[in-house]
Coordinates of C-alpha atoms in Angstrom, one line a residue:
Chain N
M583 CA 62.3 66.2 91.4
L584 CA 62.4 65.9 87.6
V585 CA 64.4 69.0 86.9
D586 CA 63.9 70.9 83.6
L587 CA 67.6 71.3 82.7
H588 CA 67.1 74.2 80.4
E589 CA 65.0 76.2 82.8
F590 CA 67.3 75.4 85.7
S591 CA 70.4 76.4 83.8
Q592 CA 68.8 79.8 83.2
Q593 CA 68.1 80.1 87.0
I594 CA 71.8 79.4 87.6
Q595 CA 72.8 81.9 84.9
Q596 CA 70.8 84.6 86.5
R597 CA 72.4 84.1 89.9
K598 CA 75.8 83.9 88.2
E599 CA 75.2 87.3 86.6
Y600 CA 74.2 88.8 89.9
I601 CA 77.5 87.5 91.4
D602 CA 79.5 88.7 88.5
N603 CA 78.0 92.1 88.9
C604 CA 78.8 92.2 92.6
L605 CA 82.4 91.1 91.9
E606 CA 82.7 93.8 89.3
N607 CA 81.8 96.4 92.0
L608 CA 83.9 94.9 94.8
L609 CA 87.1 94.1 93.0
K610 CA 89.5 97.1 92.8
K611 CA 89.7 98.9 89.5
E612 CA 92.4 97.8 87.1
D613 CA 94.2 101.2 87.4
T614 CA 94.5 100.9 91.1
Y615 CA 98.2 101.3 92.0
P616 CA 100.1 99.1 91.4
P617 CA 98.0 98.3 88.3
V618 CA 99.5 94.9 87.3
I619 CA 98.4 93.1 90.4
H620 CA 94.9 94.6 90.1
Q621 CA 94.6 93.6 86.4
A622 CA 95.8 90.1 87.3
M623 CA 93.3 89.8 90.1
R624 CA 90.4 90.7 87.8
Y625 CA 91.8 88.4 85.1
A626 CA 91.8 85.5 87.6
V627 CA 88.3 86.1 88.9
F628 CA 86.6 86.9 85.5
N629 CA 87.5 83.6 83.8
G630 CA 84.0 82.2 83.2
G631 CA 83.6 80.5 86.5
K632 CA 80.3 78.9 87.5
R633 CA 80.2 80.9 90.8
L634 CA 78.9 77.8 92.6
R635 CA 80.4 78.8 96.0
P636 CA 78.9 82.3 96.1
I637 CA 75.6 80.9 94.9
M638 CA 75.7 78.6 97.9
V639 CA 76.3 81.5 100.3
L640 CA 73.3 83.3 98.9
E641 CA 71.2 80.1 98.9
G642 CA 72.1 79.2 102.5
H643 CA 71.0 82.6 103.6
R644 CA 67.8 82.5 101.6
L645 CA 67.0 79.1 103.1
A646 CA 67.5 80.6 106.6
G647 CA 64.9 83.2 105.7
G648 CA 67.3 86.0 105.0
N649 CA 67.6 88.3 102.0
P650 CA 70.4 86.9 99.8
E651 CA 71.7 90.3 98.8
S652 CA 72.7 91.0 102.4
V653 CA 75.4 88.4 102.2
S654 CA 76.7 89.2 98.7
T655 CA 80.1 90.4 100.1
I656 CA 80.7 87.1 101.8
A657 CA 79.6 85.4 98.6
C658 CA 82.2 87.4 96.6
A659 CA 84.9 86.8 99.2
M660 CA 84.3 83.1 98.8
E661 CA 84.7 83.3 95.0
M662 CA 88.0 85.2 95.5
I663 CA 89.3 82.4 97.8
H664 CA 88.3 79.9 95.1
S665 CA 89.9 81.9 92.4
Y666 CA 93.2 82.3 94.4
S667 CA 93.3 78.5 94.8
L668 CA 92.9 77.9 91.1
V669 CA 95.7 80.4 90.3
H670 CA 98.1 78.6 92.6
D671 CA 96.9 75.1 91.6
D672 CA 97.6 75.9 87.9
L673 CA 101.3 76.9 88.5
P674 CA 104.0 74.9 86.8
V675 CA 105.2 73.5 90.1
M676 CA 101.6 72.4 91.0
D677 CA 99.3 71.1 88.3
D678 CA 101.1 72.9 85.5
D679 CA 98.0 73.9 83.5
D680 CA 98.1 76.3 80.6
Y681 CA 94.4 76.7 80.1
R682 CA 91.3 77.0 82.2
R683 CA 87.9 77.5 80.7
G684 CA 89.4 78.3 77.3
Q685 CA 91.6 81.1 78.7
L686 CA 95.3 81.1 79.3
T687 CA 96.0 80.6 83.0
C688 CA 97.1 83.5 85.1
H689 CA 100.8 82.7 85.2
R690 CA 100.8 82.1 81.4
V691 CA 99.6 85.7 81.0
F692 CA 101.3 87.6 83.8
G693 CA 104.3 85.3 84.7
E694 CA 104.8 83.0 87.6
A695 CA 105.9 85.6 90.2
T696 CA 102.9 87.8 89.6
A697 CA 100.6 84.8 89.6
I698 CA 101.8 83.8 93.0
L699 CA 101.3 87.3 94.3
T700 CA 97.9 87.5 92.6
G701 CA 96.7 84.4 94.5
D702 CA 98.0 85.9 97.7
A703 CA 96.3 89.1 97.0
L704 CA 92.9 87.5 96.3
L705 CA 93.1 85.5 99.5
T706 CA 94.0 88.6 101.5
E707 CA 91.3 90.7 99.8
A708 CA 88.6 88.1 100.7
F709 CA 89.4 88.9 104.4
V710 CA 89.5 92.7 103.8
L711 CA 86.0 92.4 102.4
M712 CA 84.5 90.1 105.0
S713 CA 85.9 92.0 108.0
G714 CA 84.6 95.2 106.3
S715 CA 81.0 94.0 105.8
T716 CA 79.7 96.8 107.9
D717 CA 76.0 95.9 107.6
L718 CA 76.6 92.3 108.8
A719 CA 78.9 93.6 111.5
A720 CA 76.2 96.1 112.7
Q721 CA 73.7 93.3 112.9
N722 CA 75.8 90.8 114.8
P723 CA 79.6 91.2 114.9
L724 CA 80.2 88.0 116.8
R725 CA 78.3 85.9 114.2
L726 CA 80.4 87.6 111.4
L727 CA 83.6 86.7 113.3
Q728 CA 82.4 83.1 113.5
V729 CA 81.7 83.0 109.8
I730 CA 85.1 84.5 109.0
R731 CA 86.8 81.9 111.2
E732 CA 84.8 79.0 109.7
I733 CA 85.7 80.1 106.1
A734 CA 89.4 80.5 107.0
Q735 CA 89.5 77.1 108.6
A736 CA 87.8 75.5 105.5
A737 CA 90.4 77.2 103.3
G738 CA 93.4 76.4 105.5
S739 CA 95.9 73.7 106.3
E740 CA 93.3 71.2 107.6
G741 CA 90.9 72.1 104.8
M742 CA 91.4 73.1 101.1
I743 CA 95.2 73.7 101.3
G744 CA 95.6 70.3 103.1
G745 CA 93.6 68.7 100.4
Q746 CA 95.7 70.2 97.6
L747 CA 98.9 69.0 99.4
I748 CA 97.5 65.4 99.7
D749 CA 96.4 65.6 96.0
L750 CA 99.9 66.6 94.9
D751 CA 101.4 63.9 97.0
A752 CA 99.0 61.3 95.5
E753 CA 100.3 61.8 91.9
N754 CA 102.0 58.7 90.6
K755 CA 100.5 56.7 93.5
A756 CA 97.6 54.3 93.7
I757 CA 95.2 55.4 96.4
N758 CA 92.0 53.7 97.5
R759 CA 88.4 55.1 97.5
E760 CA 88.6 56.2 101.1
E761 CA 91.7 58.2 100.6
L762 CA 90.3 59.7 97.4
E763 CA 87.1 60.7 99.3
G764 CA 89.1 62.1 102.2
L765 CA 91.3 64.2 99.8
H766 CA 88.3 65.6 97.9
S767 CA 86.3 66.3 101.0
L768 CA 89.1 68.6 102.0
K769 CA 90.1 70.0 98.6
T770 CA 86.6 70.7 97.3
G771 CA 84.0 69.8 100.0
A772 CA 85.3 72.0 102.8
L773 CA 84.8 75.2 100.8
F774 CA 81.3 74.2 99.5
K775 CA 80.4 73.4 103.1
A776 CA 81.7 76.7 104.5
S777 CA 79.8 78.6 101.7
L778 CA 76.4 77.1 102.4
R779 CA 76.9 77.2 106.2
A780 CA 78.2 80.8 106.1
G781 CA 75.0 82.1 104.5
A782 CA 72.8 80.0 106.8
I783 CA 74.7 81.0 110.0
L784 CA 74.3 84.7 109.1
G785 CA 70.6 84.0 108.7
E786 CA 70.4 82.4 112.1
M787 CA 69.6 78.9 111.0
D788 CA 69.4 76.4 113.8
D789 CA 72.0 73.7 114.4
Q790 CA 69.9 70.9 112.9
G791 CA 69.5 72.8 109.7
L792 CA 73.2 73.7 109.6
T793 CA 74.2 70.0 110.1
A794 CA 71.8 69.0 107.2
L795 CA 73.4 71.7 104.9
G796 CA 76.8 70.5 105.9
Q797 CA 76.0 67.0 104.9
Y798 CA 74.4 68.2 101.6
A799 CA 77.6 70.1 100.8
H800 CA 79.8 67.2 101.6
H801 CA 77.9 64.9 99.2
F802 CA 77.6 67.7 96.6
G803 CA 81.4 68.2 96.7
L804 CA 81.9 64.5 96.0
A805 CA 79.3 64.4 93.2
F806 CA 81.0 67.4 91.7
Q807 CA 84.5 65.9 91.9
I808 CA 83.3 62.6 90.4
T809 CA 81.7 64.3 87.5
D810 CA 84.9 66.3 87.1
D811 CA 86.8 63.1 86.8
I812 CA 84.2 61.8 84.3
L813 CA 84.5 65.0 82.2
D814 CA 88.3 64.6 82.2
V815 CA 87.8 61.3 80.4
D816 CA 84.6 61.8 78.5
G817 CA 84.2 65.5 78.2
D818 CA 84.5 67.8 75.2
Q819 CA 87.7 69.9 75.5
F820 CA 86.2 72.7 73.4
V821 CA 83.2 73.0 75.8
L822 CA 85.5 72.5 78.8
G823 CA 88.0 75.0 77.6
K824 CA 90.9 72.8 78.7
P825 CA 92.6 69.6 77.5
V826 CA 91.0 66.4 78.7
G827 CA 93.1 63.4 79.8
S828 CA 95.2 65.5 82.2
D829 CA 94.6 63.2 85.2
A830 CA 95.8 60.1 83.2
K831 CA 98.8 62.2 82.1
N832 CA 99.6 63.1 85.7
M833 CA 99.0 59.5 86.7
K834 CA 96.3 60.5 89.2
S835 CA 94.0 58.1 90.9
T836 CA 90.5 59.3 90.0
Y837 CA 87.0 57.9 90.4
T838 CA 87.1 56.7 86.7
S839 CA 90.5 55.1 87.2
L840 CA 89.2 53.3 90.3
F841 CA 85.7 52.4 89.1
G842 CA 85.6 52.9 85.3
L843 CA 83.2 55.4 83.6
D844 CA 80.0 53.5 84.4
G845 CA 81.0 52.8 88.0
A846 CA 81.9 56.5 88.5
R847 CA 78.5 57.6 87.0
Q848 CA 76.7 55.3 89.4
L849 CA 78.7 56.7 92.3
A850 CA 77.8 60.2 91.3
R851 CA 74.1 59.3 91.2
Q852 CA 74.5 57.8 94.7
C853 CA 76.1 61.1 96.0
V854 CA 73.2 63.1 94.5
D855 CA 70.7 60.8 96.3
R856 CA 72.6 61.5 99.5
C857 CA 72.3 65.2 98.8
H858 CA 68.5 64.8 98.5
D859 CA 68.4 62.7 101.7
S860 CA 70.3 65.4 103.6
L861 CA 67.5 67.9 102.7
A862 CA 64.7 65.7 103.9
G863 CA 64.0 68.1 106.8
F864 CA 63.3 71.0 104.4
G865 CA 60.3 71.6 102.2
T866 CA 60.0 73.0 98.7
E867 CA 62.1 76.0 99.7
A868 CA 65.1 73.7 99.3
D869 CA 64.2 72.7 95.7
F870 CA 66.9 74.9 94.2
L871 CA 69.6 72.9 96.2
R872 CA 67.9 69.6 95.2
D873 CA 67.9 70.6 91.5
L874 CA 71.5 71.9 91.8
A875 CA 72.6 68.4 92.9
T876 CA 70.7 66.7 90.1
F877 CA 72.0 69.3 87.6
T878 CA 75.6 68.3 88.5
L879 CA 75.0 64.9 86.9
H880 CA 74.3 66.6 83.6
R881 CA 77.0 69.2 83.6
T882 CA 79.2 69.5 80.6
V883 CA 81.7 72.1 82.0
Chain X
M1375 CA 118.3 108.6 124.8
L1376 CA 121.7 107.0 125.0
V1377 CA 120.7 103.4 124.8
D1378 CA 122.7 100.7 126.5
L1379 CA 122.9 98.3 123.5
H1380 CA 123.6 95.2 125.6
E1381 CA 120.8 95.8 128.1
F1382 CA 118.4 96.7 125.3
S1383 CA 119.1 93.6 123.3
Q1384 CA 118.3 91.6 126.4
Q1385 CA 115.0 93.4 126.6
I1386 CA 114.3 92.5 123.0
Q1387 CA 115.4 88.9 123.6
Q1388 CA 112.9 88.5 126.5
R1389 CA 110.0 89.7 124.3
K1390 CA 111.2 87.5 121.5
E1391 CA 111.1 84.5 123.8
Y1392 CA 107.7 85.3 125.0
I1393 CA 106.4 85.5 121.3
D1394 CA 108.2 82.3 120.4
N1395 CA 106.5 80.6 123.3
C1396 CA 103.1 81.9 122.2
L1397 CA 103.8 80.8 118.6
E1398 CA 104.8 77.4 119.9
N1399 CA 101.4 77.1 121.6
L1400 CA 99.3 78.5 118.7
L1401 CA 100.8 76.8 115.7
K1402 CA 99.3 73.4 115.0
K1403 CA 101.4 70.4 116.1
E1404 CA 103.7 68.8 113.5
D1405 CA 101.6 65.6 113.4
T1406 CA 98.4 67.4 112.6
Y1407 CA 97.0 65.8 109.4
P1408 CA 98.4 66.3 106.8
P1409 CA 101.7 66.4 108.6
V1410 CA 103.9 67.8 105.8
I1411 CA 102.2 71.2 105.7
H1412 CA 102.2 71.5 109.5
Q1413 CA 105.9 70.7 109.7
A1414 CA 106.6 73.2 106.9
M1415 CA 104.6 75.9 108.6
R1416 CA 106.6 75.5 111.8
Y1417 CA 109.8 75.3 109.9
A1418 CA 109.0 78.6 108.2
V1419 CA 108.0 80.4 111.4
F1420 CA 110.8 79.1 113.7
N1421 CA 113.7 80.3 111.7
G1422 CA 115.3 82.7 114.1
G1423 CA 113.2 85.7 113.2
K1424 CA 113.5 88.9 115.3
R1425 CA 109.7 89.0 115.9
L1426 CA 109.7 92.8 115.5
R1427 CA 106.1 92.9 114.2
P1428 CA 104.6 91.0 117.1
I1429 CA 106.7 93.0 119.5
M1430 CA 105.1 96.1 118.0
V1431 CA 101.6 94.7 118.5
L1432 CA 102.4 94.1 122.2
E1433 CA 104.1 97.5 122.5
G1434 CA 101.2 99.4 120.9
H1435 CA 98.8 97.8 123.3
R1436 CA 101.0 98.5 126.3
L1437 CA 101.4 102.2 125.3
A1438 CA 97.6 102.4 125.1
G1439 CA 97.5 101.2 128.7
G1440 CA 96.5 97.6 128.0
N1441 CA 98.0 94.3 129.1
P1442 CA 100.3 93.1 126.2
E1443 CA 99.4 89.5 126.8
S1444 CA 95.8 90.1 125.9
V1445 CA 96.9 90.8 122.3
S1446 CA 99.4 87.9 121.9
T1447 CA 97.1 86.1 119.4
I1448 CA 97.1 89.1 117.1
A1449 CA 100.9 89.5 117.6
C1450 CA 101.4 85.8 116.5
A1451 CA 99.1 86.2 113.6
M1452 CA 101.2 89.2 112.4
E1453 CA 104.3 87.0 112.6
M1454 CA 102.6 84.3 110.5
I1455 CA 101.8 86.9 107.8
H1456 CA 105.4 88.1 107.9
S1457 CA 106.6 84.5 107.7
Y1458 CA 104.3 83.6 104.8
S1459 CA 105.6 86.6 102.9
L1460 CA 109.2 85.5 103.4
V1461 CA 108.4 81.9 102.2
H1462 CA 106.9 83.3 99.0
D1463 CA 109.6 86.0 98.5
D1464 CA 112.4 83.4 98.7
L1465 CA 110.9 81.2 95.9
P1466 CA 113.0 80.7 92.7
V1467 CA 110.6 82.8 90.6
M1468 CA 110.8 85.6 93.1
D1469 CA 114.1 86.5 94.9
D1470 CA 115.5 82.9 94.6
D1471 CA 117.1 82.7 98.0
D1472 CA 118.6 79.4 99.3
Y1473 CA 119.3 80.6 102.8
R1474 CA 117.7 82.8 105.4
R1475 CA 119.3 83.3 108.8
G1476 CA 121.6 80.4 108.2
Q1477 CA 118.8 78.0 107.5
L1478 CA 117.8 76.6 104.1
T1479 CA 114.7 78.4 102.9
C1480 CA 111.4 76.6 103.0
H1481 CA 111.3 75.5 99.3
R1482 CA 114.8 74.2 99.5
V1483 CA 113.7 71.8 102.3
F1484 CA 110.1 71.0 101.3
G1485 CA 110.0 71.7 97.6
E1486 CA 108.4 74.6 95.7
A1487 CA 104.8 73.3 95.6
T1488 CA 104.8 72.7 99.4
A1489 CA 106.4 76.0 100.0
I1490 CA 103.7 77.9 98.1
L1491 CA 101.0 76.0 100.0
T1492 CA 102.8 76.6 103.3
G1493 CA 102.8 80.4 102.6
D1494 CA 99.1 80.2 101.7
A1495 CA 98.4 78.2 104.9
L1496 CA 100.3 80.6 107.2
L1497 CA 98.4 83.6 105.7
T1498 CA 95.1 81.8 106.1
E1499 CA 95.9 80.6 109.7
A1500 CA 96.6 84.2 110.7
F1501 CA 92.9 84.9 110.0
V1502 CA 91.7 81.8 111.7
L1503 CA 93.5 83.0 114.8
M1504 CA 92.5 86.6 114.7
S1505 CA 88.8 85.9 114.1
G1506 CA 88.9 83.3 116.8
S1507 CA 90.4 85.7 119.5
T1508 CA 87.4 85.1 121.8
D1509 CA 88.5 87.4 124.6
L1510 CA 89.1 90.3 122.3
A1511 CA 85.8 89.5 120.5
A1512 CA 84.0 89.5 123.9
Q1513 CA 85.4 92.8 124.8
N1514 CA 84.6 94.6 121.6
P1515 CA 83.9 92.6 118.4
L1516 CA 83.6 95.7 116.2
R1517 CA 87.1 96.8 117.2
L1518 CA 88.5 93.4 116.5
L1519 CA 86.9 93.4 113.0
Q1520 CA 88.4 96.8 112.4
V1521 CA 91.9 95.5 113.3
I1522 CA 91.5 92.4 111.1
R1523 CA 90.5 94.6 108.2
E1524 CA 93.4 97.0 108.8
I1525 CA 95.9 94.1 108.9
A1526 CA 94.5 92.5 105.8
Q1527 CA 94.7 95.8 103.9
A1528 CA 98.3 96.3 105.0
A1529 CA 99.2 92.8 103.8
G1530 CA 97.2 93.1 100.6
S1531 CA 97.5 94.4 97.0
E1532 CA 97.8 98.0 98.0
G1533 CA 100.2 97.1 100.9
M1534 CA 102.8 94.5 101.3
I1535 CA 101.9 92.4 98.2
G1536 CA 101.8 95.6 96.1
G1537 CA 105.3 96.5 97.4
Q1538 CA 106.7 93.1 96.5
L1539 CA 105.3 93.4 93.0
I1540 CA 106.9 96.8 92.5
D1541 CA 110.1 95.5 94.0
L1542 CA 110.3 92.6 91.5
D1543 CA 109.5 95.0 88.7
A1544 CA 112.3 97.3 89.8
E1545 CA 115.0 94.7 89.3
N1546 CA 117.5 95.6 86.6
K1547 CA 116.0 99.1 86.6
A1548 CA 117.3 102.4 88.0
I1549 CA 114.7 104.0 90.3
N1550 CA 114.9 107.2 92.3
R1551 CA 114.7 107.9 96.0
E1552 CA 111.0 108.6 95.9
E1553 CA 110.2 105.4 94.1
L1554 CA 112.4 103.4 96.5
E1555 CA 110.7 105.0 99.5
G1556 CA 107.3 104.3 98.1
L1557 CA 108.2 100.7 97.4
H1558 CA 109.5 100.1 100.9
S1559 CA 106.7 101.9 102.7
L1560 CA 104.4 99.4 101.1
K1561 CA 106.6 96.3 101.3
T1562 CA 107.9 96.8 104.8
G1563 CA 106.3 99.9 106.4
A1564 CA 102.6 98.8 105.9
L1565 CA 103.0 95.8 108.1
F1566 CA 105.0 97.6 110.9
K1567 CA 102.3 100.3 110.9
A1568 CA 99.5 97.8 111.1
S1569 CA 101.2 96.0 113.9
L1570 CA 101.7 99.0 116.1
R1571 CA 98.3 100.4 115.3
A1572 CA 96.5 97.0 115.9
G1573 CA 97.8 96.8 119.4
A1574 CA 97.0 100.4 120.1
I1575 CA 93.5 100.3 118.6
L1576 CA 92.7 97.3 120.7
G1577 CA 93.8 99.3 123.7
E1578 CA 91.5 102.2 122.7
M1579 CA 94.2 104.7 122.0
D1580 CA 92.9 108.0 120.7
D1581 CA 93.3 109.1 117.0
Q1582 CA 96.2 111.5 117.8
G1583 CA 98.2 108.7 119.4
L1584 CA 97.4 106.4 116.5
T1585 CA 98.6 108.9 114.0
A1586 CA 101.8 109.4 115.9
L1587 CA 102.4 105.6 116.0
G1588 CA 101.7 105.4 112.3
Q1589 CA 104.3 108.0 111.6
Y1590 CA 106.8 106.2 113.8
A1591 CA 106.2 102.9 112.0
H1592 CA 106.7 104.5 108.6
H1593 CA 110.0 106.0 109.5
F1594 CA 111.0 102.9 111.4
G1595 CA 110.3 100.8 108.3
L1596 CA 112.5 103.0 106.2
A1597 CA 115.4 103.0 108.8
F1598 CA 115.0 99.2 108.9
Q1599 CA 115.2 98.9 105.1
I1600 CA 118.1 101.3 104.8
T1601 CA 120.1 99.3 107.4
D1602 CA 119.1 96.1 105.5
D1603 CA 120.6 97.6 102.4
I1604 CA 123.8 98.6 104.3
L1605 CA 124.1 95.1 105.8
D1606 CA 123.8 93.6 102.3
V1607 CA 127.0 95.6 101.4
D1608 CA 128.8 95.8 104.7
G1609 CA 127.4 92.9 106.8
D1610 CA 129.0 89.7 108.0
Q1611 CA 127.4 86.8 106.1
F1612 CA 128.1 84.4 109.0
V1613 CA 126.3 86.7 111.4
L1614 CA 123.5 87.4 108.9
G1615 CA 123.2 83.7 107.9
K1616 CA 122.8 84.6 104.2
P1617 CA 125.2 85.7 101.4
V1618 CA 125.8 89.4 101.2
G1619 CA 125.8 91.2 97.9
S1620 CA 122.6 89.8 96.7
D1621 CA 121.1 93.2 95.8
A1622 CA 124.0 94.0 93.5
K1623 CA 123.7 90.5 92.0
N1624 CA 120.0 91.1 91.3
M1625 CA 120.8 94.6 90.0
K1626 CA 118.5 96.2 92.5
S1627 CA 118.4 99.9 93.3
T1628 CA 119.1 100.3 97.0
Y1629 CA 119.9 103.1 99.4
T1630 CA 123.6 102.2 99.2
S1631 CA 123.6 102.1 95.4
L1632 CA 121.8 105.5 95.3
F1633 CA 123.7 107.3 98.1
G1634 CA 126.8 105.2 98.9
L1635 CA 127.5 103.6 102.3
D1636 CA 128.0 106.9 104.2
G1637 CA 125.0 108.6 102.6
A1638 CA 122.8 105.6 103.5
R1639 CA 124.0 105.7 107.1
Q1640 CA 123.2 109.3 107.3
L1641 CA 119.7 108.7 105.9
A1642 CA 119.1 105.9 108.4
R1643 CA 120.1 108.3 111.2
Q1644 CA 117.6 110.9 109.8
C1645 CA 114.8 108.3 109.8
V1646 CA 115.6 107.4 113.4
D1647 CA 115.4 111.1 114.3
R1648 CA 112.0 111.2 112.6
C1649 CA 110.9 108.2 114.7
H1650 CA 111.9 110.1 117.8
D1651 CA 110.1 113.2 116.6
S1652 CA 106.9 111.2 116.0
L1653 CA 106.9 110.2 119.7
A1654 CA 107.1 113.7 121.0
G1655 CA 103.6 113.5 122.4
F1656 CA 104.5 110.5 124.6
G1657 CA 106.4 110.5 127.8
T1658 CA 109.0 107.9 129.1
E1659 CA 106.4 105.1 128.5
A1660 CA 107.5 105.3 124.8
D1661 CA 111.2 104.8 125.6
F1662 CA 111.1 101.2 124.4
L1663 CA 110.0 102.4 120.9
R1664 CA 112.6 105.2 121.0
D1665 CA 115.4 102.8 121.9
L1666 CA 114.1 100.3 119.3
A1667 CA 114.6 102.9 116.6
T1668 CA 118.1 103.8 117.8
F1669 CA 118.9 100.1 118.1
T1670 CA 118.2 99.6 114.4
L1671 CA 121.2 101.7 113.5
H1672 CA 123.4 99.2 115.3
R1673 CA 121.9 96.0 114.2
T1674 CA 124.1 93.3 112.7
V1675 CA 121.3 90.9 111.6

């Protein structure tokens, strides 16, 4: 269980490069008419993201015994949905962020109207790609429809979008741990869960396995969010590529504001333990997911 | 071909009520958590819309020999996509409209952040519903996937969203007739076309029929846009429920600015003739679509 951080970060890097390559092929070229929207879509997607959600789609499929490359389209669609959510979240009327991972945010480069349309277009394109996955459709079209539905639900008003609404509503307000967890399990957890399950469902994993992966993703999402809050207090803004302290500025309740830095670190470790517990039914084939959870505790971006 | 306007508007009204009823059942209840987004989604959809796109889905299916009620979910999904596009189009950074059909626009009631998320949620929900159409999936899942893909493409960066981007870009600029037609065939025509084709594809219409319906929808979209431009000059703002003259205010090139009122009226009539030409291969079963095109020339809202 003692993960070699350097070696593992290389493993992640390899998968990230594979995803980047797939995205490069799947996203429309910059000169597609009308060019501005296609330039902005690429700008929003190629922003140095960690590609965790697509990596989870591939990994869920591998764990179910499938060939990860066969679900690369679903993986890329998931990243497009994530990217769209960032473009809209960064808007002045939302979180009002100028930088993300050291780059100007989409609306700062292309203007607000184009940024809104770019988010819309990335979300829409995700469904173009998923419904057009001819190989997956040929194998089992009903299963593909089930996956599309699960992903849409996770991204929707009772999932990610609902979470973002609650998050905005929680600014300048004191909320308790339960509310914070509820918020993040929608805003972040739902998409992680849908990613891991999507890959696994397409690989015909049984219900017991799917439930276990769902639990893993839930705790992973929380660990990820807690470390996000920690980095906003304790991180290096040059490594992060965005200013730290934005939560305090926006008067947001966070894990660090509720529990302090040490308390938040302890909570993150507990979530990672829960991730490992969830995988008890799997053998060494789930080591990548185990290490990924542990790795979260040491992330600097 | 001489349509009785009063009788025909009652036919449309009946279909509209059927769609409204389906939407009422399919949209999540207002108290679904988190309630604000579900209230806003209903507000945006129940705004007195004409329901032309869902009516086209039903009509395409009927023309193909199917039972219209079997595609009601796809019809409602289409209206949600249309509603989302209006919510985003009305935003201050887009067209900046305060009223639509006599009601305050979504962002004027719920704020801009919630309006952006409401649009996102309606678009996402359309795909939840379509991918979850179990009856259609049971009949022919591959055909359902094809329809979802066609609808997503029509709504996407090379369809409706692309058209909106070009439209914003064309403000304060003189554009010619070809550019105006290209813009509207993306912004309005693509969704009409996808609606009519979706219903027909799900009813197994042959390619010749589908091509004819596509042509009809293209010309219908143009006729609809031209009459929209005419109403913005010549309409009654109390009937329309929004101020007239907004195109001139936004320095937009329109059919009336390019051809004058009489010229625009003549063009609209030509488009309606093209609609009728497109349906030459159909018998009396296509009379509803013929009348719908003619009716467009007399619309007041």
